[in-house]
Tab-separated table of C-alpha atoms in Angstrom:
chain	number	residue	atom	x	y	z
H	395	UNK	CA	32.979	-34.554	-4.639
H	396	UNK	CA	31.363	-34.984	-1.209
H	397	UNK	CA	28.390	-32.340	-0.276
H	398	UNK	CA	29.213	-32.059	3.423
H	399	UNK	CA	25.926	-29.580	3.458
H	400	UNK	CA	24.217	-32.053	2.461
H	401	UNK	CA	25.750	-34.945	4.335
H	402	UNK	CA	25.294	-32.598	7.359
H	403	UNK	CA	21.524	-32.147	6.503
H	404	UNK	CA	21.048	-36.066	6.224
H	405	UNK	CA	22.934	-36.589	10.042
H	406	UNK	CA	20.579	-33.849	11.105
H	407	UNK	CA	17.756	-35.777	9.992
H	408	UNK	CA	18.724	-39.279	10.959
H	409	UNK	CA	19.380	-38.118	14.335
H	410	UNK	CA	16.391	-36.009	15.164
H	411	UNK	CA	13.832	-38.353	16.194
H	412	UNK	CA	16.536	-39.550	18.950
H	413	UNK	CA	18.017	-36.340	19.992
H	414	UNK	CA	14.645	-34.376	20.031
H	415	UNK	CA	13.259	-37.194	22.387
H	416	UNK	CA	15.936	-37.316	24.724
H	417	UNK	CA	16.676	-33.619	24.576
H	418	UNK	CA	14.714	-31.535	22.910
H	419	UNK	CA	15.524	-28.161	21.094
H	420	UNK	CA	18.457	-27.840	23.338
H	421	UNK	CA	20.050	-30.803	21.939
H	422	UNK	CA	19.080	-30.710	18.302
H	423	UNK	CA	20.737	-27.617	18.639
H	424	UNK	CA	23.710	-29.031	20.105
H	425	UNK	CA	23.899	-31.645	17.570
H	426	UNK	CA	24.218	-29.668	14.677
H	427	UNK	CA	27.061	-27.862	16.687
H	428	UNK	CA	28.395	-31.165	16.570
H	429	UNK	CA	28.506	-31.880	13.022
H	430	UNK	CA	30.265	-28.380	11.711
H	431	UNK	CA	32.776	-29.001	13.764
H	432	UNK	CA	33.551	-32.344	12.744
H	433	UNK	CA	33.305	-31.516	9.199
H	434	UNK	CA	36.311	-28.685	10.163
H	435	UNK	CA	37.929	-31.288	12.502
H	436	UNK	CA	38.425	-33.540	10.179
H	437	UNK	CA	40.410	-31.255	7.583
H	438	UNK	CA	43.408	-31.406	10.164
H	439	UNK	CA	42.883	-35.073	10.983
H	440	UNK	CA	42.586	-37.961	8.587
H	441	UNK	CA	39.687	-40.562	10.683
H	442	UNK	CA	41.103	-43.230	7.964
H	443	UNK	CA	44.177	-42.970	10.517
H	444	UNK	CA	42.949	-43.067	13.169
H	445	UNK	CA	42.945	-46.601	15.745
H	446	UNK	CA	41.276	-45.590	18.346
H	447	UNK	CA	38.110	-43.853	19.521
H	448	UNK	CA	37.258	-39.984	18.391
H	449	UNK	CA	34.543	-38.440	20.743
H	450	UNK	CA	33.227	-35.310	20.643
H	451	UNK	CA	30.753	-34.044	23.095
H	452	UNK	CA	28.191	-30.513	23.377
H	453	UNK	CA	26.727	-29.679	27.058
H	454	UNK	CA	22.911	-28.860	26.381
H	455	UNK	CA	23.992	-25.616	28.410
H	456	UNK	CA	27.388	-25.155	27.300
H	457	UNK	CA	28.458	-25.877	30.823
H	458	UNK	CA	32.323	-27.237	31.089
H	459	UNK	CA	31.953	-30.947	32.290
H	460	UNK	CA	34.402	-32.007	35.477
H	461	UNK	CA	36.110	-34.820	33.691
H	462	UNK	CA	37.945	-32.535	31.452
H	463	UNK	CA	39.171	-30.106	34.410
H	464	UNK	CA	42.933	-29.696	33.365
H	465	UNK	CA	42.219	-30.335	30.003
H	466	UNK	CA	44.516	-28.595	27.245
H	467	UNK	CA	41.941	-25.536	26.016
H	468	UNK	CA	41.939	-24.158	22.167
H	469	UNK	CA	40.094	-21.046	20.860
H	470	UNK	CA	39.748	-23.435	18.066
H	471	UNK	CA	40.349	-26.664	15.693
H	472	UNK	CA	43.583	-24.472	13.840
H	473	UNK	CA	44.891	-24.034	17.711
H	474	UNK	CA	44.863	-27.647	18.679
H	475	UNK	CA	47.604	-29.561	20.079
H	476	UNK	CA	49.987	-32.542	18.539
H	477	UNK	CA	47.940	-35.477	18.308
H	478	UNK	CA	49.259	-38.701	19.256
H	479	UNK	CA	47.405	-42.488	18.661
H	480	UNK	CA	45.675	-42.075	22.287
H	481	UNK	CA	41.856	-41.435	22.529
H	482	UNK	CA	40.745	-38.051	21.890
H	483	UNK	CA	38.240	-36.704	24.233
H	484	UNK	CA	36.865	-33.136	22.939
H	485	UNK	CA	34.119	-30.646	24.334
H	486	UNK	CA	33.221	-28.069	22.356
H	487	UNK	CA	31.341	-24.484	23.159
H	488	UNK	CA	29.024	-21.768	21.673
H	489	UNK	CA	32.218	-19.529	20.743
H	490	UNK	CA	34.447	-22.275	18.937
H	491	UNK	CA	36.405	-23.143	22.295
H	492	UNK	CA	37.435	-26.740	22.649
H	493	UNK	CA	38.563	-28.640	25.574
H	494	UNK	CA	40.648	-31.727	24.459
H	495	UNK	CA	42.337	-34.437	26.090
H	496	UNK	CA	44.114	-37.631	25.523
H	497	UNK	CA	44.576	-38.972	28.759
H	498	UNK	CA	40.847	-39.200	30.034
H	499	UNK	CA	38.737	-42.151	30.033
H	500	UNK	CA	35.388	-41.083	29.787
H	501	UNK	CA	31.956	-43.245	29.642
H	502	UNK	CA	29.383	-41.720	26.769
H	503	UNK	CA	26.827	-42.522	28.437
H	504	UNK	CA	27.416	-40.245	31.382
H	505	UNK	CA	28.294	-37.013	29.107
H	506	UNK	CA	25.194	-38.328	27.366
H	507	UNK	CA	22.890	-37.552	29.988
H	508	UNK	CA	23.333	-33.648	30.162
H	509	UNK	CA	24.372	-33.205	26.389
H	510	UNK	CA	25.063	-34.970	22.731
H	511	UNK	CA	27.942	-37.165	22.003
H	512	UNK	CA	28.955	-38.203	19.117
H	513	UNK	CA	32.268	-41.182	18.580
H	514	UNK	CA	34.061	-42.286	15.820
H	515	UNK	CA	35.653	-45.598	16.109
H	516	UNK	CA	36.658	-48.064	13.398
H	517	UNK	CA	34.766	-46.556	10.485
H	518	UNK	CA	31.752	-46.497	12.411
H	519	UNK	CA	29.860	-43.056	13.657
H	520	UNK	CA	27.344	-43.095	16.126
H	521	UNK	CA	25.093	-40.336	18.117
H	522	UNK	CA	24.680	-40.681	22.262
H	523	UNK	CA	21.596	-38.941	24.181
H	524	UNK	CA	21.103	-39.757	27.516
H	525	UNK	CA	20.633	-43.946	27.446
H	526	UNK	CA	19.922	-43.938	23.491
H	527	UNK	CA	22.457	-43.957	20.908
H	528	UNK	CA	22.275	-45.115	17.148
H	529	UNK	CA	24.431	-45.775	14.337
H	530	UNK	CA	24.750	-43.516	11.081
H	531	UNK	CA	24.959	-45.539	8.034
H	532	UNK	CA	27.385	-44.035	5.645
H	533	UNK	CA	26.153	-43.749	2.026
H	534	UNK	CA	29.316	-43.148	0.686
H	535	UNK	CA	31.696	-46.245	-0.364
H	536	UNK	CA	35.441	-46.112	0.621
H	537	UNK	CA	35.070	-43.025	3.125
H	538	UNK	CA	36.172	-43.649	6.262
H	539	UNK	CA	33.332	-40.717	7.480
H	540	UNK	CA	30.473	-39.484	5.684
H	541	UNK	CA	31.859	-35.846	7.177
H	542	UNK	CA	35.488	-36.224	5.874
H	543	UNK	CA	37.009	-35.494	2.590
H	544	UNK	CA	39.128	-38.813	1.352
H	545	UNK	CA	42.826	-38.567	1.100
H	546	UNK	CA	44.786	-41.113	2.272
H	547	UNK	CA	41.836	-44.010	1.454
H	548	UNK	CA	41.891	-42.386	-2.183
H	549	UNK	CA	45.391	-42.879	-2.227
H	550	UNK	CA	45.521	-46.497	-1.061
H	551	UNK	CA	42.669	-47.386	-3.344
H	552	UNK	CA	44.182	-45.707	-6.296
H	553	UNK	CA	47.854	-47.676	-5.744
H	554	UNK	CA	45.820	-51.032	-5.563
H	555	UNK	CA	44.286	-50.147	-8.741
H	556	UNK	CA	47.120	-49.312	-10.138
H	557	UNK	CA	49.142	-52.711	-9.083
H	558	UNK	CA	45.874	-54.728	-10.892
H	559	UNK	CA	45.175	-52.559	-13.819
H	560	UNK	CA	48.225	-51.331	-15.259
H	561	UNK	CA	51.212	-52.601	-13.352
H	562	UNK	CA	50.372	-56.420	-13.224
H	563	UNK	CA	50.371	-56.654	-17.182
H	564	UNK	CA	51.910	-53.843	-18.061
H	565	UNK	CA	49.150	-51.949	-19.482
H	566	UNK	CA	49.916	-48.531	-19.154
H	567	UNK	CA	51.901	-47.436	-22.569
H	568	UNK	CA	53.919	-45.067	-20.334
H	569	UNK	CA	55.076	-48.374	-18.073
H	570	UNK	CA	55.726	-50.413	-21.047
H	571	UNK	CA	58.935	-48.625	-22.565
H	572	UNK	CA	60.419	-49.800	-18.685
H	573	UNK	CA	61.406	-53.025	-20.471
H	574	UNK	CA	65.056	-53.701	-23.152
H	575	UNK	CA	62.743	-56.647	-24.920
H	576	UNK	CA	59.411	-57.504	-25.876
H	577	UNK	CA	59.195	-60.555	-23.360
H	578	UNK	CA	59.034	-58.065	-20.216
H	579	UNK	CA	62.252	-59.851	-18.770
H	580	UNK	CA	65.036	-57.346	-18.607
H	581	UNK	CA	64.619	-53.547	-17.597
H	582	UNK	CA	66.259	-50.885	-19.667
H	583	UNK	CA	68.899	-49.423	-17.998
H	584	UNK	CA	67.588	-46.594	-15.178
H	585	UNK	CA	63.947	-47.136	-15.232
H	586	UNK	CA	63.148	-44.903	-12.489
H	587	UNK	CA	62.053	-42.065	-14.796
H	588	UNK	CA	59.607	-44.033	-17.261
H	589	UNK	CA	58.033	-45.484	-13.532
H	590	UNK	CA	57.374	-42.508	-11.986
H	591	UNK	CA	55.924	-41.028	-15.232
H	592	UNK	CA	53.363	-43.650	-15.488
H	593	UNK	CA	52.291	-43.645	-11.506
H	594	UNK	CA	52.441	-39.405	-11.955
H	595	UNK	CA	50.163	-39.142	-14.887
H	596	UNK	CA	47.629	-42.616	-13.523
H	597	UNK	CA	47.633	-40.847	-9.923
H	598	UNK	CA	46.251	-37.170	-11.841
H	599	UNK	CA	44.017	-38.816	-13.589
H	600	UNK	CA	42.266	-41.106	-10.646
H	601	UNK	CA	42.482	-38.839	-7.532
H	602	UNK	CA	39.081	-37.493	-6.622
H	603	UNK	CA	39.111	-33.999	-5.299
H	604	UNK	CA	41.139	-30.882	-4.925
H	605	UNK	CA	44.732	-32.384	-5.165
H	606	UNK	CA	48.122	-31.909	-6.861
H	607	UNK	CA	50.902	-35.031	-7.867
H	608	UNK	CA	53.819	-33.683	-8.368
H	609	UNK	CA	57.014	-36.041	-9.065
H	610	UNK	CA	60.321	-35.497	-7.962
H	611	UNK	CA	59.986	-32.984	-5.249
H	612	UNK	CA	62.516	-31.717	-2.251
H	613	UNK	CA	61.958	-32.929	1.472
H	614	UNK	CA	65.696	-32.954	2.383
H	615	UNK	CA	69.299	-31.947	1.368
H	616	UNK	CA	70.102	-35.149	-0.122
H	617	UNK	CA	67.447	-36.165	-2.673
H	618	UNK	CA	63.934	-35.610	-3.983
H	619	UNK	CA	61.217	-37.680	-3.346
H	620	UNK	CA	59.552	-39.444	-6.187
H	621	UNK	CA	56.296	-37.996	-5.941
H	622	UNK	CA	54.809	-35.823	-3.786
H	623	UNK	CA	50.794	-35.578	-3.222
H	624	UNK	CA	49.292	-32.455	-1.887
H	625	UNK	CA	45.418	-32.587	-0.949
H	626	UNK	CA	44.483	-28.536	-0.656
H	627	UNK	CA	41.549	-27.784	1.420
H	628	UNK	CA	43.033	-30.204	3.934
H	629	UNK	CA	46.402	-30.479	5.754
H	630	UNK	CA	47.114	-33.458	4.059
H	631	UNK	CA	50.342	-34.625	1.945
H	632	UNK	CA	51.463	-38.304	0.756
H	633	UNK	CA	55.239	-38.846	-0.285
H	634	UNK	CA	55.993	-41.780	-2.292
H	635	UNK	CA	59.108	-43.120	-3.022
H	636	UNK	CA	59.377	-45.910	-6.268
H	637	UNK	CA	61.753	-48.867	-6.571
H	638	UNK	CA	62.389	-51.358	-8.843
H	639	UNK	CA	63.477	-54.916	-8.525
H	640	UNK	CA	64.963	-57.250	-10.628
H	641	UNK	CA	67.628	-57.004	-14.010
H	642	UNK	CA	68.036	-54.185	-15.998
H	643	UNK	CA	70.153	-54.460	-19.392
H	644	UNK	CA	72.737	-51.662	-19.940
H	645	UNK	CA	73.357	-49.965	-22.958
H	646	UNK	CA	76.781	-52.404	-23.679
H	647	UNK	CA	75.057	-55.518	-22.598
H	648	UNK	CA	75.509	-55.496	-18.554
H	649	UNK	CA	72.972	-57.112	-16.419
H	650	UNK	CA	72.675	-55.066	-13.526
H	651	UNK	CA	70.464	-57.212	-10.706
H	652	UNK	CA	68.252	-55.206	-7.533
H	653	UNK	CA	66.376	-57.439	-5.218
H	654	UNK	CA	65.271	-57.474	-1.564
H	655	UNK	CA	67.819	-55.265	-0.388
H	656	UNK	CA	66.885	-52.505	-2.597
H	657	UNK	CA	63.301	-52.632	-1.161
H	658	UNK	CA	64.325	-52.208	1.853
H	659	UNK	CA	66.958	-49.543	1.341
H	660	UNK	CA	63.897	-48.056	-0.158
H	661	UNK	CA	62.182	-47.917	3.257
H	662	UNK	CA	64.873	-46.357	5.350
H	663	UNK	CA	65.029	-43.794	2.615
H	664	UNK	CA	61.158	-42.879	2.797
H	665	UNK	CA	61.343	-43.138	6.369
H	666	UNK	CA	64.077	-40.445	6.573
H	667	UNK	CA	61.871	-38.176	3.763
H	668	UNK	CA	59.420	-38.159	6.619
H	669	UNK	CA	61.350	-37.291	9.269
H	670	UNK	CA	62.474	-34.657	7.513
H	671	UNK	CA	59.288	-33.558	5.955
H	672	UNK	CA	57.735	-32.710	9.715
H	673	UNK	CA	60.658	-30.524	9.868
H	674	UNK	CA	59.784	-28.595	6.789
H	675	UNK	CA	55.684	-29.098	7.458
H	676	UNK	CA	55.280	-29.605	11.065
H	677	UNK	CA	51.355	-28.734	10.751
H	678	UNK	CA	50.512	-31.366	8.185
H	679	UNK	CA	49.669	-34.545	8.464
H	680	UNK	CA	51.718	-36.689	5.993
H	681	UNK	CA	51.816	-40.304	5.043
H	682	UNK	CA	54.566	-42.296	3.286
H	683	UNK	CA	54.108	-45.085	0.746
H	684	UNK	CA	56.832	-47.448	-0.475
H	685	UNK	CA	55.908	-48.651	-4.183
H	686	UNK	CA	58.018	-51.828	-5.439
H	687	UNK	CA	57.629	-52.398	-9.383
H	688	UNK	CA	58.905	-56.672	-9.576
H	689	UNK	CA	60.152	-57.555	-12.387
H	690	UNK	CA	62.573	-60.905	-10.608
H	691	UNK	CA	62.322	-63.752	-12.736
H	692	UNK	CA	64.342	-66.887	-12.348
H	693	UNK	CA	66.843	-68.565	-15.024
H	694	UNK	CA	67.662	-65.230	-16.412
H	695	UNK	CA	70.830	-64.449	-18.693
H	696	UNK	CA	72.387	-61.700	-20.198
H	697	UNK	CA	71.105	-63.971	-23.609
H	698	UNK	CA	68.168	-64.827	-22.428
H	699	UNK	CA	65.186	-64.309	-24.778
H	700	UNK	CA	62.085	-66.507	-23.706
H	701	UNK	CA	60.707	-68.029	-19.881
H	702	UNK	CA	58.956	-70.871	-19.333
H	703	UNK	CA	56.129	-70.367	-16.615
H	704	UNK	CA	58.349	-71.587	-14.228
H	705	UNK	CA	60.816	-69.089	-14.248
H	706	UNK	CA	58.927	-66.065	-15.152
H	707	UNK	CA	56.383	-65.990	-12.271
H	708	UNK	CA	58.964	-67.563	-9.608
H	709	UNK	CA	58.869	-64.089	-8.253
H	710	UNK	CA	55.106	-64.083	-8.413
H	711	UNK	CA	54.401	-64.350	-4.920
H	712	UNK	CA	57.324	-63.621	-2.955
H	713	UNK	CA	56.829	-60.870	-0.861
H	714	UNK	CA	59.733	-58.699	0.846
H	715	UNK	CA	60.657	-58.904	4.485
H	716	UNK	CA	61.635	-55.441	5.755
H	717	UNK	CA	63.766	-55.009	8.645
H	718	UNK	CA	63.114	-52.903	10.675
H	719	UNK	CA	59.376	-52.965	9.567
H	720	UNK	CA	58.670	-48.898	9.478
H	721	UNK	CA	54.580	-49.918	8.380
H	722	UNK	CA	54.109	-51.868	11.835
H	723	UNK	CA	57.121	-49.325	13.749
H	724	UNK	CA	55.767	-45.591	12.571
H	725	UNK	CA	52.142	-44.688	12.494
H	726	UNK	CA	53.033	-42.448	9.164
H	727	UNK	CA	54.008	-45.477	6.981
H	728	UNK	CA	51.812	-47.274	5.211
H	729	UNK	CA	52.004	-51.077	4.506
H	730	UNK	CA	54.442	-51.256	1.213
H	731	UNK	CA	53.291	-51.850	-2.084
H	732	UNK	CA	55.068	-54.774	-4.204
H	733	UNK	CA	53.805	-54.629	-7.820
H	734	UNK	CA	54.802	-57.730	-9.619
H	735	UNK	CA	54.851	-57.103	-13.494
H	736	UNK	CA	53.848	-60.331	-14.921
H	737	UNK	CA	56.096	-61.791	-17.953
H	738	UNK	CA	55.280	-63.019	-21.570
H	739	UNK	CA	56.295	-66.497	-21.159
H	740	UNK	CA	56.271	-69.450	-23.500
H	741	UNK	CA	54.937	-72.934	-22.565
């Protein structure tokens, strides 16, 4: 788990040469302002979300600068405003005030010259004094910032290891009772259950941090979502809704087929968990992600015992065209996930 003490104590000294130059006490000072209240900043916004610029900037003599006249004012980072996708602008003061705006261009090198800046844009931090800025390498692999606890990265990276590692060959012991025969071609009838299990219990076990998976939880009147992560120490929450593709054998024999248009009914229905969700937790920032298990395969029968190559990965690379695309529409929706589960096949 991240040490943001100690990350804080390793800005502090990256930065001081630069910031004790250009500014003395006064700024080193300022700096370390700087850093706490990034570290709290970033519990109520995910950077890994973020696609523009973050900037963040102490006066030397906690003097309010011009460009932020009009500027909406918070007693502190638990008072801010709705955040939208614009460019945050933020001063910060001695007693926790913040003046924040999102409709402000402002140059860093001009707040430079009477204070410290610091920005956060594409994954990559840096520190402004006067004419001088530099870079902060981050030391820690797959955090978007070196001051932020991962959620939503964690996530992503967890799902992707969970598409290569157990989903793709059906690893996980949990996943493998999805299937009516030992060739992986035909689901057993409602798999839903058996596939939420398996991502549940793989998802508790990877997540890093203070966090709870929960499946099948309410967000509206209708339904539950699948499963529901919660990161605590954050405002953070993930909803993630499963669905399977391809033939499932009923108890009497019935193929029953789901393709395409089951992914995407998939979609709308995550998209409406998360317009309900804001309802229900309007301070949190939450995220949805569509997972697709694939088990298509061509040539299939209600008979059918054995694939050639062929047949069984004809599926293999077919991806799903969504309409309307909610991961390119909504800011909230990640990119879908389409796990194909590969079949035994005979040559």
């Amino acid at each position: 788990m991240i040490d943001h003490d100690k990350m804080n104590a390793l800005a502090s000294q990256f930065y001081f040469p630069l910031i004790d130059r250009q500014h003395g006490k006064l700024g080193v000072d300022a700096l370390r302002q700087i850093l706490g209240f990034i570290q709290q900043f970033y519990l109520h916004v995910a950077p890994e979300t973020r696609t523009s610029r973050i900037l963040v900037f102490k006066h030397l003599n906690d003097l309010p600068t011009n460009v932020l006249s009009g500027a909406h004012e918070a007693q502190s980072v638990h008072h801010m405003p709705a955040l939208s996708q614009e460019p945050i602008v933020m001063q910060i003061f001695e007693n926790g005030r913040m003046l924040l705006s999102q409709s402000v261009s402002v140059s860093p090198e001009g707040l430079a010259q009477d204070g410290v800046v610091y920005i956060y844009q594409n994954r990559i931090e840096t520190i402004h004094a006067k004419n001088e800025y530099t870079t902060l390498p981050n030391p820690l692999i797959g955090y978007a910032s070196m001051f932020a606890i991962p959620t939503f990265d964690d996530l992503k990276t967890a799902l992707h290891e969970y598409k290569t590692k157990q989903a793709r060959k059906c690893s996980c012991l949990i996943l493998a009772d999805v299937w009516s025969d030992d060739n992986r071609l035909l689901f057993r009838s409602a798999p839903e259950k058996i596939m939420r299990n398996s991502l549940t219990q793989f998802l508790k076990h990877t997540l890093r941090g203070n966090v709870e998976v929960r499946p099948e939880q309410i967000v509206n009147a209708t339904r539950p979502v699948d499963i529901k992560v919660t990161w605590f120490m954050t405002n953070r929450l993930a909803l993630i809704e499963i669905k399977w593709i391809g033939a499932s054998k009923g108890k009497k024999g019935k193929l029953t087929k789901r393709f395409d248009g089951r992914a995407r009914e998939g979609a709308k229905q995550l998209a409406d968990y998360l317009d309900a969700n804001v309802v229900q937790a309007p301070v949190h920032e939450s995220r949805g992600y569509l997972v697709v298990l694939d088990g298509r395969r061509g040539g299939l029968k209600t008979s059918t015992k054995q694939l050639n190559p062929a047949n069984g990965l004809k599926y293999e690379s077919k991806e799903i065209a969504y309409s309307p695309e909610f991961h390119k529409k909504r800011n909230d929706f990640e990119v879908p996930f389409r796990m194909f589960i590969e079949p035994i096949c005979t040559l």
